[in-house]
Amino acid sequence: MDHLVFAAPDLDEGVRHIETHLGIATSPGGRHAGYGTKNRLVGLGPKSYMEVVGVDLDQPEPNRERWFGLDTLNAPRLVTWCVAVSDLNDLIVRAKLVGLDLGESKKGSRRREGGALLEWQMTDPWAERAGGIIPFFIDWGDTDHP
């Protein structure tokens, strides 16, 4: 597992929910430019974390609905999970061979608060994956892991 995605219509509300109910603090994440979202993170291990993601009202409205159902989400909740792979396109092809459509790969990025850019490839974050039971997949390539 690479990370869990905990989404909230308002990021501050999501952070309060995590801190109140789990008793753990989040650390700075960054903004997903063009997606209309921002996040904070909770480390779970050397290569795994929980992403707390919410709407970023300081960004222009994105060209399509925000990922993870944020535009229709009424309350903070765990929405999905993510698995890291080293060859995303190969995984997409192999999944199709067994009847699982993961969608096309999409590029993603965000700037850390310090300005460093993280970039990745992922399976379609808008695709319906059995209500979050089936993960989406990410290939970090050469970028640092959050």
CSV table of N, CA and C in Angstrom, one decimal:
chain,number,residue,atom,x,y,z
A,1,MET,N,0.8,-1.2,0.0
A,1,MET,CA,0.0,0.0,0.0
A,1,MET,C,0.9,1.2,0.0
A,2,ASP,N,0.6,2.2,-0.9
A,2,ASP,CA,1.3,3.4,-0.9
A,2,ASP,C,0.6,4.4,0.0
A,3,HIS,N,-0.7,4.6,-0.2
A,3,HIS,CA,-1.4,5.5,0.7
A,3,HIS,C,-2.9,5.3,0.8
A,4,LEU,N,-3.5,5.8,1.9
A,4,LEU,CA,-4.9,5.9,2.1
A,4,LEU,C,-5.3,7.3,1.7
A,5,VAL,N,-6.6,7.4,1.2
A,5,VAL,CA,-7.1,8.8,0.8
A,5,VAL,C,-8.3,9.1,1.7
A,6,PHE,N,-8.1,10.0,2.6
A,6,PHE,CA,-9.2,10.5,3.5
A,6,PHE,C,-9.6,11.9,2.9
A,7,ALA,N,-10.8,12.0,2.4
A,7,ALA,CA,-11.3,13.2,1.8
A,7,ALA,C,-12.3,13.9,2.6
A,8,ALA,N,-12.3,15.3,2.5
A,8,ALA,CA,-13.2,16.1,3.2
A,8,ALA,C,-13.5,17.3,2.3
A,9,PRO,N,-14.8,17.7,2.4
A,9,PRO,CA,-15.2,18.9,1.6
A,9,PRO,C,-14.3,20.1,1.9
A,10,ASP,N,-13.9,20.2,3.2
A,10,ASP,CA,-13.1,21.3,3.7
A,10,ASP,C,-11.9,20.7,4.3
A,11,LEU,N,-10.7,21.0,3.8
A,11,LEU,CA,-9.5,20.4,4.3
A,11,LEU,C,-9.3,20.6,5.9
A,12,ASP,N,-9.6,21.8,6.4
A,12,ASP,CA,-9.4,22.0,7.8
A,12,ASP,C,-10.3,21.1,8.6
A,13,GLU,N,-11.5,20.8,8.1
A,13,GLU,CA,-12.5,19.9,8.8
A,13,GLU,C,-11.9,18.5,8.8
A,14,GLY,N,-11.3,18.1,7.6
A,14,GLY,CA,-10.7,16.8,7.6
A,14,GLY,C,-9.6,16.6,8.5
A,15,VAL,N,-8.7,17.6,8.6
A,15,VAL,CA,-7.6,17.6,9.5
A,15,VAL,C,-8.1,17.5,11.0
A,16,ARG,N,-9.1,18.3,11.3
A,16,ARG,CA,-9.7,18.2,12.7
A,16,ARG,C,-10.2,16.9,13.0
A,17,HIS,N,-10.9,16.3,12.0
A,17,HIS,CA,-11.4,14.9,12.2
A,17,HIS,C,-10.3,13.9,12.5
A,18,ILE,N,-9.3,13.9,11.7
A,18,ILE,CA,-8.1,13.0,12.0
A,18,ILE,C,-7.5,13.2,13.3
A,19,GLU,N,-7.2,14.5,13.6
A,19,GLU,CA,-6.6,14.8,14.9
A,19,GLU,C,-7.5,14.5,16.1
A,20,THR,N,-8.8,14.7,16.0
A,20,THR,CA,-9.7,14.4,17.1
A,20,THR,C,-9.9,12.9,17.3
A,21,HIS,N,-10.2,12.2,16.2
A,21,HIS,CA,-10.6,10.8,16.3
A,21,HIS,C,-9.4,9.9,16.3
A,22,LEU,N,-8.3,10.2,15.7
A,22,LEU,CA,-7.1,9.3,15.7
A,22,LEU,C,-6.0,9.8,16.7
A,23,GLY,N,-6.1,11.1,17.1
A,23,GLY,CA,-5.1,11.6,18.0
A,23,GLY,C,-3.7,11.8,17.4
A,24,ILE,N,-3.7,12.0,16.0
A,24,ILE,CA,-2.4,12.2,15.4
A,24,ILE,C,-2.5,13.5,14.6
A,25,ALA,N,-1.3,14.1,14.5
A,25,ALA,CA,-1.2,15.4,13.7
A,25,ALA,C,-0.8,15.1,12.3
A,26,THR,N,-1.3,16.1,11.4
A,26,THR,CA,-0.9,16.0,10.0
A,26,THR,C,0.3,16.9,9.8
A,27,SER,N,1.0,16.6,8.7
A,27,SER,CA,2.1,17.5,8.3
A,27,SER,C,1.8,18.1,6.9
A,28,PRO,N,2.5,19.2,6.6
A,28,PRO,CA,2.2,19.9,5.3
A,28,PRO,C,2.3,19.0,4.1
A,29,GLY,N,1.4,19.2,3.2
A,29,GLY,CA,1.4,18.5,1.9
A,29,GLY,C,1.6,19.5,0.8
A,30,GLY,N,0.6,19.8,0.1
A,30,GLY,CA,0.7,20.9,-1.0
A,30,GLY,C,-0.6,21.0,-1.8
A,31,ARG,N,-0.5,21.7,-2.9
A,31,ARG,CA,-1.6,22.0,-3.8
A,31,ARG,C,-1.5,21.1,-5.0
A,32,HIS,N,-2.6,20.6,-5.5
A,32,HIS,CA,-2.7,19.9,-6.8
A,32,HIS,C,-3.2,20.9,-7.8
A,33,ALA,N,-2.3,21.6,-8.5
A,33,ALA,CA,-2.6,22.7,-9.4
A,33,ALA,C,-3.5,22.1,-10.6
A,34,GLY,N,-4.5,22.8,-10.9
A,34,GLY,CA,-5.4,22.4,-11.9
A,34,GLY,C,-6.5,21.4,-11.5
A,35,TYR,N,-6.3,20.8,-10.3
A,35,TYR,CA,-7.3,19.8,-9.8
A,35,TYR,C,-8.2,20.5,-8.8
A,36,GLY,N,-7.8,21.7,-8.3
A,36,GLY,CA,-8.7,22.4,-7.3
A,36,GLY,C,-8.6,21.7,-5.9
A,37,THR,N,-7.5,21.1,-5.6
A,37,THR,CA,-7.4,20.4,-4.3
A,37,THR,C,-6.1,20.7,-3.6
A,38,LYS,N,-6.1,20.5,-2.3
A,38,LYS,CA,-4.8,20.6,-1.6
A,38,LYS,C,-4.9,19.5,-0.5
A,39,ASN,N,-3.7,19.1,0.1
A,39,ASN,CA,-3.7,18.1,1.1
A,39,ASN,C,-2.7,18.3,2.2
A,40,ARG,N,-2.9,17.5,3.2
A,40,ARG,CA,-1.9,17.3,4.3
A,40,ARG,C,-1.7,15.8,4.5
A,41,LEU,N,-0.6,15.5,5.1
A,41,LEU,CA,-0.2,14.1,5.2
A,41,LEU,C,0.0,13.5,6.6
A,42,VAL,N,-0.2,12.2,6.7
A,42,VAL,CA,0.2,11.5,8.0
A,42,VAL,C,1.0,10.4,7.6
A,43,GLY,N,2.3,10.3,8.1
A,43,GLY,CA,3.2,9.2,7.8
A,43,GLY,C,2.7,8.0,8.5
A,44,LEU,N,2.7,6.9,7.8
A,44,LEU,CA,2.3,5.6,8.3
A,44,LEU,C,3.4,4.6,8.3
A,45,GLY,N,4.5,4.9,7.7
A,45,GLY,CA,5.7,4.0,7.6
A,45,GLY,C,6.7,4.6,6.6
A,46,PRO,N,7.8,3.9,6.3
A,46,PRO,CA,8.8,4.5,5.4
A,46,PRO,C,8.3,4.8,4.0
A,47,LYS,N,7.4,4.1,3.5
A,47,LYS,CA,6.9,4.3,2.1
A,47,LYS,C,5.3,4.3,2.1
A,48,SER,N,4.7,4.7,3.2
A,48,SER,CA,3.2,4.7,3.2
A,48,SER,C,2.8,5.9,4.0
A,49,TYR,N,1.6,6.4,3.7
A,49,TYR,CA,1.1,7.6,4.4
A,49,TYR,C,-0.4,7.6,4.2
A,50,MET,N,-1.1,8.5,4.9
A,50,MET,CA,-2.5,8.8,4.7
A,50,MET,C,-2.5,10.3,4.2
A,51,GLU,N,-3.2,10.4,3.1
A,51,GLU,CA,-3.5,11.7,2.5
A,51,GLU,C,-4.8,12.3,3.0
A,52,VAL,N,-4.8,13.4,3.5
A,52,VAL,CA,-6.0,14.1,3.9
A,52,VAL,C,-6.2,15.2,2.8
A,53,VAL,N,-7.2,15.1,2.0
A,53,VAL,CA,-7.4,15.9,0.8
A,53,VAL,C,-8.7,16.7,0.9
A,54,GLY,N,-8.7,17.9,0.4
A,54,GLY,CA,-9.9,18.7,0.4
A,54,GLY,C,-9.9,19.8,-0.7
A,55,VAL,N,-11.0,20.4,-0.8
A,55,VAL,CA,-11.1,21.5,-1.9
A,55,VAL,C,-10.2,22.6,-1.5
A,56,ASP,N,-9.5,23.2,-2.6
A,56,ASP,CA,-8.7,24.3,-2.4
A,56,ASP,C,-9.4,25.5,-3.1
A,57,LEU,N,-10.0,26.4,-2.2
A,57,LEU,CA,-10.8,27.5,-2.7
A,57,LEU,C,-9.9,28.6,-3.3
A,58,ASP,N,-8.6,28.5,-3.1
A,58,ASP,CA,-7.6,29.5,-3.6
A,58,ASP,C,-7.3,29.3,-5.0
A,59,GLN,N,-7.7,28.1,-5.6
A,59,GLN,CA,-7.4,27.8,-7.0
A,59,GLN,C,-8.7,28.1,-7.8
A,60,PRO,N,-8.5,28.3,-9.1
A,60,PRO,CA,-9.7,28.5,-10.0
A,60,PRO,C,-10.4,27.2,-10.0
A,61,GLU,N,-11.7,27.2,-10.3
A,61,GLU,CA,-12.5,26.0,-10.5
A,61,GLU,C,-11.9,25.1,-11.6
A,62,PRO,N,-11.7,23.8,-11.3
A,62,PRO,CA,-11.1,23.0,-12.3
A,62,PRO,C,-12.1,22.7,-13.5
A,63,ASN,N,-11.5,22.2,-14.6
A,63,ASN,CA,-12.3,22.0,-15.8
A,63,ASN,C,-13.3,20.9,-15.7
A,64,ARG,N,-13.1,20.0,-14.7
A,64,ARG,CA,-14.1,18.9,-14.4
A,64,ARG,C,-14.2,18.8,-12.9
A,65,GLU,N,-15.1,17.8,-12.5
A,65,GLU,CA,-15.3,17.6,-11.1
A,65,GLU,C,-14.0,17.3,-10.4
A,66,ARG,N,-13.9,17.6,-9.2
A,66,ARG,CA,-12.7,17.3,-8.4
A,66,ARG,C,-12.6,15.8,-8.1
A,67,TRP,N,-11.4,15.2,-8.1
A,67,TRP,CA,-11.3,13.8,-7.8
A,67,TRP,C,-11.8,13.4,-6.5
A,68,PHE,N,-11.9,12.1,-6.3
A,68,PHE,CA,-12.3,11.5,-5.0
A,68,PHE,C,-13.7,11.9,-4.6
A,69,GLY,N,-14.5,12.4,-5.5
A,69,GLY,CA,-15.9,12.8,-5.2
A,69,GLY,C,-16.0,14.0,-4.3
A,70,LEU,N,-15.0,14.9,-4.3
A,70,LEU,CA,-15.0,16.0,-3.3
A,70,LEU,C,-16.1,17.0,-3.6
A,71,ASP,N,-16.6,17.1,-4.8
A,71,ASP,CA,-17.6,18.1,-5.1
A,71,ASP,C,-19.0,17.7,-4.6
A,72,THR,N,-19.2,16.4,-4.3
A,72,THR,CA,-20.5,15.9,-3.8
A,72,THR,C,-20.4,15.3,-2.4
A,73,LEU,N,-19.2,15.3,-1.8
A,73,LEU,CA,-18.9,14.7,-0.5
A,73,LEU,C,-19.6,15.6,0.6
A,74,ASN,N,-20.3,15.0,1.5
A,74,ASN,CA,-21.0,15.8,2.6
A,74,ASN,C,-20.2,15.8,3.9
A,75,ALA,N,-19.4,14.8,4.1
A,75,ALA,CA,-18.7,14.7,5.4
A,75,ALA,C,-17.3,14.0,5.1
A,76,PRO,N,-16.3,14.3,6.0
A,76,PRO,CA,-15.0,13.6,5.9
A,76,PRO,C,-15.2,12.1,6.0
A,77,ARG,N,-14.4,11.4,5.1
A,77,ARG,CA,-14.4,9.9,5.2
A,77,ARG,C,-13.2,9.4,4.4
A,78,LEU,N,-12.9,8.1,4.7
A,78,LEU,CA,-11.9,7.4,3.9
A,78,LEU,C,-12.6,7.0,2.6
A,79,VAL,N,-12.0,7.4,1.5
A,79,VAL,CA,-12.7,7.2,0.2
A,79,VAL,C,-12.0,6.1,-0.7
A,80,THR,N,-10.7,5.9,-0.5
A,80,THR,CA,-10.0,4.9,-1.4
A,80,THR,C,-8.6,4.7,-0.8
A,81,TRP,N,-7.9,3.8,-1.5
A,81,TRP,CA,-6.5,3.6,-1.2
A,81,TRP,C,-5.7,3.4,-2.5
A,82,CYS,N,-4.4,3.5,-2.4
A,82,CYS,CA,-3.5,3.5,-3.5
A,82,CYS,C,-2.4,2.5,-3.4
A,83,VAL,N,-2.0,1.9,-4.5
A,83,VAL,CA,-0.9,0.9,-4.5
A,83,VAL,C,0.2,1.5,-5.4
A,84,ALA,N,1.4,1.5,-5.0
A,84,ALA,CA,2.5,1.9,-5.9
A,84,ALA,C,3.0,0.8,-6.7
A,85,VAL,N,3.3,1.1,-8.0
A,85,VAL,CA,3.8,0.2,-9.0
A,85,VAL,C,5.0,0.8,-9.7
A,86,SER,N,5.8,0.0,-10.3
A,86,SER,CA,7.0,0.6,-11.1
A,86,SER,C,6.7,0.7,-12.6
A,87,ASP,N,5.7,0.0,-13.1
A,87,ASP,CA,5.4,0.1,-14.5
A,87,ASP,C,3.9,0.2,-14.7
A,88,LEU,N,3.3,1.4,-14.6
A,88,LEU,CA,1.9,1.6,-14.6
A,88,LEU,C,1.2,1.1,-15.9
A,89,ASN,N,1.9,1.5,-17.0
A,89,ASN,CA,1.2,1.1,-18.3
A,89,ASN,C,1.1,-0.4,-18.5
A,90,ASP,N,2.2,-1.2,-18.0
A,90,ASP,CA,2.1,-2.6,-18.1
A,90,ASP,C,1.0,-3.1,-17.2
A,91,LEU,N,0.8,-2.6,-16.0
A,91,LEU,CA,-0.3,-3.0,-15.1
A,91,LEU,C,-1.6,-2.8,-15.8
A,92,ILE,N,-1.8,-1.6,-16.4
A,92,ILE,CA,-3.1,-1.3,-17.1
A,92,ILE,C,-3.4,-2.4,-18.1
A,93,VAL,N,-2.4,-2.7,-18.9
A,93,VAL,CA,-2.6,-3.7,-20.0
A,93,VAL,C,-2.9,-5.1,-19.3
A,94,ARG,N,-2.2,-5.5,-18.3
A,94,ARG,CA,-2.4,-6.8,-17.7
A,94,ARG,C,-3.8,-6.9,-17.0
A,95,ALA,N,-4.2,-5.8,-16.4
A,95,ALA,CA,-5.5,-5.7,-15.8
A,95,ALA,C,-6.6,-5.9,-16.8
A,96,LYS,N,-6.5,-5.3,-18.0
A,96,LYS,CA,-7.5,-5.4,-19.1
A,96,LYS,C,-7.6,-6.8,-19.5
A,97,LEU,N,-6.5,-7.6,-19.5
A,97,LEU,CA,-6.5,-9.0,-20.0
A,97,LEU,C,-7.4,-9.8,-19.1
A,98,VAL,N,-7.5,-9.4,-17.8
A,98,VAL,CA,-8.4,-10.2,-16.9
A,98,VAL,C,-9.7,-9.5,-16.7
A,99,GLY,N,-10.0,-8.5,-17.5
A,99,GLY,CA,-11.4,-7.9,-17.4
A,99,GLY,C,-11.5,-6.8,-16.4
A,100,LEU,N,-10.4,-6.2,-16.0
A,100,LEU,CA,-10.4,-5.1,-15.0
A,100,LEU,C,-10.0,-3.8,-15.8
A,101,ASP,N,-10.9,-2.9,-16.0
A,101,ASP,CA,-10.6,-1.6,-16.6
A,101,ASP,C,-10.2,-0.6,-15.6
A,102,LEU,N,-8.9,-0.2,-15.6
A,102,LEU,CA,-8.4,0.8,-14.6
A,102,LEU,C,-8.4,2.2,-15.2
A,103,GLY,N,-8.8,2.3,-16.5
A,103,GLY,CA,-8.8,3.6,-17.2
A,103,GLY,C,-7.4,3.9,-17.7
A,104,GLU,N,-7.3,5.0,-18.4
A,104,GLU,CA,-6.0,5.4,-18.9
A,104,GLU,C,-5.2,6.0,-17.8
A,105,SER,N,-3.9,6.0,-18.0
A,105,SER,CA,-3.0,6.7,-17.0
A,105,SER,C,-3.1,8.2,-17.1
A,106,LYS,N,-3.0,8.9,-16.0
A,106,LYS,CA,-3.1,10.3,-15.9
A,106,LYS,C,-1.9,10.8,-15.2
A,107,LYS,N,-1.5,12.1,-15.6
A,107,LYS,CA,-0.4,12.7,-14.9
A,107,LYS,C,-0.9,13.5,-13.7
A,108,GLY,N,-0.1,13.5,-12.6
A,108,GLY,CA,-0.5,14.3,-11.5
A,108,GLY,C,0.8,15.0,-10.9
A,109,SER,N,0.5,16.0,-10.2
A,109,SER,CA,1.7,16.7,-9.6
A,109,SER,C,1.1,17.6,-8.4
A,110,ARG,N,2.0,17.9,-7.6
A,110,ARG,CA,1.7,18.9,-6.5
A,110,ARG,C,3.1,19.5,-6.1
A,111,ARG,N,3.0,20.8,-5.6
A,111,ARG,CA,4.1,21.5,-5.0
A,111,ARG,C,4.1,21.3,-3.5
A,112,ARG,N,5.2,20.9,-3.0
A,112,ARG,CA,5.4,20.9,-1.6
A,112,ARG,C,5.4,22.4,-1.1
A,113,GLU,N,5.1,22.6,0.2
A,113,GLU,CA,5.1,23.9,0.7
A,113,GLU,C,6.5,24.6,0.5
A,114,GLY,N,7.5,23.9,0.5
A,114,GLY,CA,8.9,24.5,0.2
A,114,GLY,C,9.1,24.8,-1.2
A,115,GLY,N,8.2,24.4,-2.1
A,115,GLY,CA,8.4,24.7,-3.5
A,115,GLY,C,8.8,23.5,-4.4
A,116,ALA,N,9.2,22.4,-3.8
A,116,ALA,CA,9.7,21.2,-4.6
A,116,ALA,C,8.4,20.6,-5.3
A,117,LEU,N,8.6,20.2,-6.6
A,117,LEU,CA,7.6,19.6,-7.4
A,117,LEU,C,7.6,18.1,-7.3
A,118,LEU,N,6.5,17.5,-7.0
A,118,LEU,CA,6.4,16.0,-7.0
A,118,LEU,C,5.5,15.7,-8.3
A,119,GLU,N,5.9,14.8,-9.1
A,119,GLU,CA,5.2,14.4,-10.3
A,119,GLU,C,5.0,12.9,-10.3
A,120,TRP,N,3.9,12.4,-10.8
A,120,TRP,CA,3.6,11.0,-10.9
A,120,TRP,C,2.7,10.7,-12.0
A,121,GLN,N,2.5,9.4,-12.3
A,121,GLN,CA,1.5,8.8,-13.2
A,121,GLN,C,0.6,8.0,-12.3
A,122,MET,N,-0.7,8.0,-12.6
A,122,MET,CA,-1.7,7.2,-11.9
A,122,MET,C,-2.8,6.7,-12.8
A,123,THR,N,-3.5,5.7,-12.3
A,123,THR,CA,-4.7,5.2,-13.0
A,123,THR,C,-5.7,6.3,-12.7
A,124,ASP,N,-6.7,6.3,-13.6
A,124,ASP,CA,-7.7,7.4,-13.6
A,124,ASP,C,-8.4,7.6,-12.2
A,125,PRO,N,-8.1,8.7,-11.5
A,125,PRO,CA,-8.7,8.9,-10.2
A,125,PRO,C,-10.2,9.2,-10.2
A,126,TRP,N,-10.8,9.4,-11.4
A,126,TRP,CA,-12.2,9.6,-11.5
A,126,TRP,C,-13.0,8.3,-11.7
A,127,ALA,N,-12.2,7.2,-12.1
A,127,ALA,CA,-12.9,6.0,-12.4
A,127,ALA,C,-13.6,5.4,-11.2
A,128,GLU,N,-14.7,4.8,-11.4
A,128,GLU,CA,-15.4,4.1,-10.3
A,128,GLU,C,-14.7,2.7,-10.1
A,129,ARG,N,-14.3,2.5,-8.9
A,129,ARG,CA,-13.5,1.3,-8.5
A,129,ARG,C,-14.2,0.6,-7.4
A,130,ALA,N,-15.5,0.2,-7.6
A,130,ALA,CA,-16.2,-0.6,-6.6
A,130,ALA,C,-16.3,0.1,-5.3
A,131,GLY,N,-16.6,1.4,-5.3
A,131,GLY,CA,-16.8,2.2,-4.1
A,131,GLY,C,-15.5,2.4,-3.3
A,132,GLY,N,-14.3,2.3,-3.9
A,132,GLY,CA,-13.1,2.5,-3.2
A,132,GLY,C,-12.4,1.2,-2.8
A,133,ILE,N,-13.1,0.1,-3.0
A,133,ILE,CA,-12.6,-1.2,-2.6
A,133,ILE,C,-11.4,-1.6,-3.4
A,134,ILE,N,-11.5,-1.4,-4.7
A,134,ILE,CA,-10.3,-1.6,-5.6
A,134,ILE,C,-9.5,-0.3,-5.6
A,135,PRO,N,-8.2,-0.5,-5.4
A,135,PRO,CA,-7.3,0.8,-5.3
A,135,PRO,C,-7.1,1.4,-6.6
A,136,PHE,N,-6.6,2.6,-6.6
A,136,PHE,CA,-6.0,3.2,-7.8
A,136,PHE,C,-4.5,2.9,-7.7
A,137,PHE,N,-3.8,3.1,-8.8
A,137,PHE,CA,-2.4,2.7,-8.8
A,137,PHE,C,-1.6,3.9,-9.2
A,138,ILE,N,-0.4,4.0,-8.6
A,138,ILE,CA,0.5,5.2,-8.9
A,138,ILE,C,1.9,4.7,-9.2
A,139,ASP,N,2.6,5.4,-10.1
A,139,ASP,CA,4.0,5.2,-10.4
A,139,ASP,C,4.7,6.5,-10.1
A,140,TRP,N,5.5,6.6,-9.1
A,140,TRP,CA,6.2,7.8,-8.7
A,140,TRP,C,7.4,8.1,-9.7
A,141,GLY,N,7.8,7.2,-10.5
A,141,GLY,CA,8.9,7.4,-11.4
A,141,GLY,C,10.1,7.8,-10.6
A,142,ASP,N,10.8,8.9,-11.0
A,142,ASP,CA,12.0,9.4,-10.4
A,142,ASP,C,11.8,10.4,-9.3
A,143,THR,N,10.5,10.8,-9.1
A,143,THR,CA,10.3,11.8,-8.1
A,143,THR,C,10.4,11.3,-6.6
A,144,ASP,N,10.6,12.1,-5.7
A,144,ASP,CA,10.7,11.7,-4.3
A,144,ASP,C,9.3,11.2,-3.8
A,145,HIS,N,9.3,10.2,-3.0
A,145,HIS,CA,8.1,9.8,-2.4
A,145,HIS,C,7.7,10.8,-1.2
A,146,PRO,N,6.4,11.1,-1.1
A,146,PRO,CA,6.1,12.1,-0.1
A,146,PRO,C,6.4,11.6,1.3
